[in-house]
Amino acid sequence: MVITDTHTHLYSEQFNEDRDIVIKRAIDAGVSRFFIPAIDSTYFESMLSLEKAYPENMFLLMGLHPTHVTKNVQEELAFVKSWLDKRPFYGVGEIGIDLYWDNSFLKEQQDAFKLQIEWAKEKKLPIVIHCRDAFNEVFEVLEETKGDNLFGIFHCFTGNLEQAEKAISYNMKLGIGGVVTFKNGKIDQFLNSIPLKHIVLETDAPYLAPTPYRGKRNESSYIVNVLNKVSEIYNLTPEEVAHITTQNSKTVFGI
């Protein structure tokens, strides 16, 4: 059984003490494909180190995370573009809009989102969207930029059925993680209305650990808890869900 974690920040400082142990635990659990989204330039060397240590397992993305869109946004975007032009990546992400922490850079977030979408289209790469308290704003940008050459993953999807269907209409898969296991997560109530071909699995480690680890550091091996919950929702075996969602990830990332 091959499980794909389509979104994990294994380079995070939260793994500095036991990164190799965490990765081994995930591989032993059946997770052999890890897609690694970027945050900003300060983490990039750590991402490269991860890829160098596990070249068969780690697949890097490049982008500027919306919560890291601040006064130095132009410098950070120039860094992203220089690396996108320098070497291959498997996607542009994570990018998007986050109004949960701060909305003072909304205009800059919107502009950075649009620009990075254009770069993804030029490179024929998928995008990985971060959206928090910003569904309307994200959909507005997707409406402006939609087309056959726009595709990717709506990471950490936490919306309702209508928003799920809208995201899918823009050629996005839904990234389903720990929230599906939460009692108040709500997405488990309608997820089986969405065909499984539109779903990929993720952890967002070290964030958003699934039940029973909620509130603790998340890690990629915990995707098994997400897999089991999704299997229950769709009334399929974990093997079937792992196979279908891994195929879906291959459709997105091309590997």
mmCIF file of C-alpha atoms in Angstrom, residues 11-205:
data_model
loop_
_atom_site.group_PDB
_atom_site.id
_atom_site.type_symbol
_atom_site.label_atom_id
_atom_site.label_comp_id
_atom_site.label_asym_id
_atom_site.label_seq_id
_atom_site.Cartn_x
_atom_site.Cartn_y
_atom_site.Cartn_z
ATOM 1 C CA TYR A 11 11.866 20.708 7.191
ATOM 2 C CA SER A 12 10.186 22.622 10.029
ATOM 3 C CA GLU A 13 12.310 23.363 13.088
ATOM 4 C CA GLN A 14 9.764 21.344 15.073
ATOM 5 C CA PHE A 15 11.442 18.229 13.640
ATOM 6 C CA ASN A 16 15.040 19.277 14.266
ATOM 7 C CA GLU A 17 15.512 16.833 17.134
ATOM 8 C CA ASP A 18 14.083 13.700 15.500
ATOM 9 C CA ARG A 19 13.475 14.325 11.775
ATOM 10 C CA ASP A 20 14.958 11.032 10.547
ATOM 11 C CA ILE A 21 12.992 9.053 13.137
ATOM 12 C CA VAL A 22 9.764 10.815 12.099
ATOM 13 C CA ILE A 23 10.418 10.095 8.417
ATOM 14 C CA LYS A 24 11.264 6.442 9.125
ATOM 15 C CA ARG A 25 8.049 6.114 11.129
ATOM 16 C CA ALA A 26 6.077 7.461 8.167
ATOM 17 C CA ILE A 27 7.825 5.214 5.641
ATOM 18 C CA ASP A 28 7.222 2.206 7.913
ATOM 19 C CA ALA A 29 3.527 3.181 7.978
ATOM 20 C CA GLY A 30 3.379 3.035 4.165
ATOM 21 C CA VAL A 31 3.961 6.697 3.331
ATOM 22 C CA SER A 32 6.575 6.767 0.579
ATOM 23 C CA ARG A 33 5.684 9.993 -1.232
ATOM 24 C CA PHE A 34 6.033 13.342 0.531
ATOM 25 C CA PHE A 35 5.240 16.628 -1.215
ATOM 26 C CA ILE A 36 7.023 19.524 0.455
ATOM 27 C CA PRO A 37 5.493 23.013 0.057
ATOM 28 C CA ALA A 38 7.564 26.144 0.630
ATOM 29 C CA ILE A 39 6.952 28.917 3.157
ATOM 30 C CA ASP A 40 9.595 31.549 2.435
ATOM 31 C CA SER A 41 13.296 31.904 1.598
ATOM 32 C CA THR A 42 14.465 31.260 5.171
ATOM 33 C CA TYR A 43 13.384 27.606 4.968
ATOM 34 C CA PHE A 44 14.747 26.859 1.515
ATOM 35 C CA GLU A 45 18.134 25.408 2.502
ATOM 36 C CA SER A 46 16.344 23.030 4.895
ATOM 37 C CA MET A 47 14.064 21.914 2.052
ATOM 38 C CA LEU A 48 17.070 21.190 -0.172
ATOM 39 C CA SER A 49 18.712 19.196 2.641
ATOM 40 C CA LEU A 50 15.562 17.108 3.002
ATOM 41 C CA GLU A 51 15.504 16.371 -0.717
ATOM 42 C CA LYS A 52 19.194 15.464 -0.700
ATOM 43 C CA ALA A 53 18.744 13.053 2.212
ATOM 44 C CA TYR A 54 15.642 11.350 0.733
ATOM 45 C CA PRO A 55 15.778 11.852 -3.045
ATOM 46 C CA GLU A 56 13.343 8.997 -3.758
ATOM 47 C CA ASN A 57 10.694 10.250 -1.352
ATOM 48 C CA MET A 58 10.734 14.047 -1.127
ATOM 49 C CA PHE A 59 9.221 16.217 -3.874
ATOM 50 C CA LEU A 60 9.728 19.966 -3.498
ATOM 51 C CA LEU A 61 7.350 22.806 -4.330
ATOM 52 C CA MET A 62 8.284 26.479 -4.550
ATOM 53 C CA GLY A 63 6.237 29.480 -3.489
ATOM 54 C CA LEU A 64 5.591 32.230 -0.945
ATOM 55 C CA HIS A 65 3.125 31.415 1.841
ATOM 56 C CA PRO A 66 0.480 34.146 2.308
ATOM 57 C CA THR A 67 1.218 34.635 6.018
ATOM 58 C CA HIS A 68 4.798 35.481 4.999
ATOM 59 C CA VAL A 69 3.673 38.199 2.597
ATOM 60 C CA THR A 70 4.933 41.279 4.439
ATOM 61 C CA LYS A 71 6.951 44.407 3.674
ATOM 62 C CA ASN A 72 9.690 42.412 1.913
ATOM 63 C CA VAL A 73 7.213 40.700 -0.436
ATOM 64 C CA GLN A 74 9.002 41.811 -3.612
ATOM 65 C CA GLU A 75 12.307 40.395 -2.411
ATOM 66 C CA GLU A 76 10.630 37.087 -1.475
ATOM 67 C CA LEU A 77 8.807 36.842 -4.810
ATOM 68 C CA ALA A 78 12.064 37.498 -6.660
ATOM 69 C CA PHE A 79 13.600 34.608 -4.697
ATOM 70 C CA VAL A 80 10.722 32.306 -5.694
ATOM 71 C CA LYS A 81 10.989 33.264 -9.363
ATOM 72 C CA SER A 82 14.758 32.850 -9.468
ATOM 73 C CA TRP A 83 14.502 29.306 -8.164
ATOM 74 C CA LEU A 84 11.555 28.389 -10.379
ATOM 75 C CA ASP A 85 13.745 29.393 -13.319
ATOM 76 C CA LYS A 86 16.801 27.579 -11.968
ATOM 77 C CA ARG A 87 15.632 23.999 -11.366
ATOM 78 C CA PRO A 88 12.560 21.741 -11.540
ATOM 79 C CA PHE A 89 9.835 21.772 -8.891
ATOM 80 C CA TYR A 90 6.617 19.754 -8.708
ATOM 81 C CA GLY A 91 4.304 22.667 -8.034
ATOM 82 C CA VAL A 92 3.959 26.278 -6.952
ATOM 83 C CA GLY A 93 2.922 26.480 -3.339
ATOM 84 C CA GLU A 94 1.832 26.997 -0.898
ATOM 85 C CA ILE A 95 0.247 30.183 -2.118
ATOM 86 C CA GLY A 96 -3.061 31.894 -1.457
ATOM 87 C CA ILE A 97 -4.739 34.225 1.023
ATOM 88 C CA ASP A 98 -4.869 34.103 4.831
ATOM 89 C CA LEU A 99 -6.963 36.664 6.711
ATOM 90 C CA TYR A 100 -6.997 34.790 10.027
ATOM 91 C CA TRP A 101 -3.875 36.361 11.529
ATOM 92 C CA ASP A 102 -3.682 39.684 9.751
ATOM 93 C CA ASN A 103 -5.546 41.412 6.930
ATOM 94 C CA SER A 104 -3.295 44.458 6.615
ATOM 95 C CA PHE A 105 -1.464 42.917 3.638
ATOM 96 C CA LEU A 106 -4.564 41.704 1.791
ATOM 97 C CA LYS A 107 -3.735 43.621 -1.402
ATOM 98 C CA GLU A 108 -0.162 42.284 -1.375
ATOM 99 C CA GLN A 109 -1.438 38.738 -0.717
ATOM 100 C CA GLN A 110 -3.844 38.989 -3.656
ATOM 101 C CA ASP A 111 -1.137 40.317 -5.964
ATOM 102 C CA ALA A 112 1.379 37.657 -4.856
ATOM 103 C CA PHE A 113 -1.235 34.935 -5.337
ATOM 104 C CA LYS A 114 -2.075 36.079 -8.868
ATOM 105 C CA LEU A 115 1.563 36.484 -9.867
ATOM 106 C CA GLN A 116 2.519 33.015 -8.609
ATOM 107 C CA ILE A 117 -0.467 31.515 -10.441
ATOM 108 C CA GLU A 118 0.866 33.086 -13.635
ATOM 109 C CA TRP A 119 4.284 31.552 -13.006
ATOM 110 C CA ALA A 120 2.662 28.154 -12.425
ATOM 111 C CA LYS A 121 0.810 28.448 -15.732
ATOM 112 C CA GLU A 122 4.013 29.410 -17.560
ATOM 113 C CA LYS A 123 5.793 26.371 -16.104
ATOM 114 C CA LYS A 124 2.728 24.106 -16.566
ATOM 115 C CA LEU A 125 2.816 23.350 -12.852
ATOM 116 C CA PRO A 126 -0.004 22.797 -10.349
ATOM 117 C CA ILE A 127 -0.653 25.261 -7.552
ATOM 118 C CA VAL A 128 -1.222 24.387 -3.903
ATOM 119 C CA ILE A 129 -3.629 26.837 -2.298
ATOM 120 C CA HIS A 130 -3.608 28.009 1.305
ATOM 121 C CA CYS A 131 -6.943 29.563 2.289
ATOM 122 C CA ARG A 132 -7.883 30.654 5.787
ATOM 123 C CA ASP A 133 -10.864 32.908 6.485
ATOM 124 C CA ALA A 134 -10.627 33.897 2.821
ATOM 125 C CA PHE A 135 -12.829 31.672 0.643
ATOM 126 C CA ASN A 136 -14.440 34.620 -1.162
ATOM 127 C CA GLU A 137 -11.094 36.306 -1.784
ATOM 128 C CA VAL A 138 -9.459 33.090 -3.047
ATOM 129 C CA PHE A 139 -12.386 32.262 -5.327
ATOM 130 C CA GLU A 140 -12.264 35.800 -6.717
ATOM 131 C CA VAL A 141 -8.638 35.257 -7.810
ATOM 132 C CA LEU A 142 -9.405 31.789 -9.197
ATOM 133 C CA GLU A 143 -12.297 33.230 -11.196
ATOM 134 C CA GLU A 144 -9.926 35.787 -12.722
ATOM 135 C CA THR A 145 -7.238 33.223 -13.550
ATOM 136 C CA LYS A 146 -9.283 30.098 -14.369
ATOM 137 C CA GLY A 147 -8.609 27.986 -17.430
ATOM 138 C CA ASP A 148 -7.438 24.561 -18.531
ATOM 139 C CA ASN A 149 -3.902 25.494 -17.518
ATOM 140 C CA LEU A 150 -4.944 26.267 -13.930
ATOM 141 C CA PHE A 151 -5.017 23.168 -11.723
ATOM 142 C CA GLY A 152 -3.795 21.943 -8.368
ATOM 143 C CA ILE A 153 -4.843 21.281 -4.788
ATOM 144 C CA PHE A 154 -7.007 23.290 -2.407
ATOM 145 C CA HIS A 155 -4.880 22.428 0.610
ATOM 146 C CA CYS A 156 -6.427 21.766 4.043
ATOM 147 C CA PHE A 157 -9.965 22.098 2.745
ATOM 148 C CA THR A 158 -12.304 23.126 5.570
ATOM 149 C CA GLY A 159 -15.252 24.613 3.705
ATOM 150 C CA ASN A 160 -18.791 23.396 3.065
ATOM 151 C CA LEU A 161 -20.179 21.295 0.206
ATOM 152 C CA GLU A 162 -20.932 24.317 -1.985
ATOM 153 C CA GLN A 163 -17.377 25.632 -1.520
ATOM 154 C CA ALA A 164 -15.965 22.172 -2.205
ATOM 155 C CA GLU A 165 -17.840 21.954 -5.491
ATOM 156 C CA LYS A 166 -16.710 25.456 -6.413
ATOM 157 C CA ALA A 167 -13.056 24.599 -5.704
ATOM 158 C CA ILE A 168 -13.362 21.465 -7.858
ATOM 159 C CA SER A 169 -14.852 23.557 -10.683
ATOM 160 C CA TYR A 170 -11.484 25.369 -10.869
ATOM 161 C CA ASN A 171 -9.640 22.056 -11.485
ATOM 162 C CA MET A 172 -8.638 21.722 -7.841
ATOM 163 C CA LYS A 173 -8.402 18.501 -5.846
ATOM 164 C CA LEU A 174 -9.369 18.845 -2.185
ATOM 165 C CA GLY A 175 -6.549 18.252 0.289
ATOM 166 C CA ILE A 176 -8.062 16.335 3.197
ATOM 167 C CA GLY A 177 -6.143 16.149 6.463
ATOM 168 C CA GLY A 178 -6.621 15.956 10.218
ATOM 169 C CA VAL A 179 -9.739 18.161 10.263
ATOM 170 C CA VAL A 180 -11.770 15.269 8.801
ATOM 171 C CA THR A 181 -11.204 13.383 12.080
ATOM 172 C CA PHE A 182 -12.351 16.252 14.349
ATOM 173 C CA LYS A 183 -15.775 15.989 16.002
ATOM 174 C CA ASN A 184 -16.541 19.579 15.005
ATOM 175 C CA GLY A 185 -14.674 19.437 11.687
ATOM 176 C CA LYS A 186 -17.936 19.133 9.683
ATOM 177 C CA ILE A 187 -16.350 18.071 6.391
ATOM 178 C CA ASP A 188 -16.958 14.412 7.297
ATOM 179 C CA GLN A 189 -20.705 15.156 7.065
ATOM 180 C CA PHE A 190 -20.679 15.816 3.313
ATOM 181 C CA LEU A 191 -17.397 14.440 1.995
ATOM 182 C CA ASN A 192 -18.970 11.310 0.504
ATOM 183 C CA SER A 193 -21.018 13.601 -1.752
ATOM 184 C CA ILE A 194 -17.722 14.396 -3.510
ATOM 185 C CA PRO A 195 -16.374 11.653 -5.808
ATOM 186 C CA LEU A 196 -13.108 10.274 -4.434
ATOM 187 C CA LYS A 197 -11.337 11.179 -7.695
ATOM 188 C CA HIS A 198 -11.308 14.787 -6.400
ATOM 189 C CA ILE A 199 -9.584 13.962 -3.091
ATOM 190 C CA VAL A 200 -5.942 13.788 -2.012
ATOM 191 C CA LEU A 201 -4.629 13.102 1.484
ATOM 192 C CA GLU A 202 -2.286 15.312 3.487
ATOM 193 C CA THR A 203 -1.079 16.018 7.011
ATOM 194 C CA ASP A 204 0.213 19.631 6.981
ATOM 195 C CA ALA A 205 2.714 18.365 9.560
#
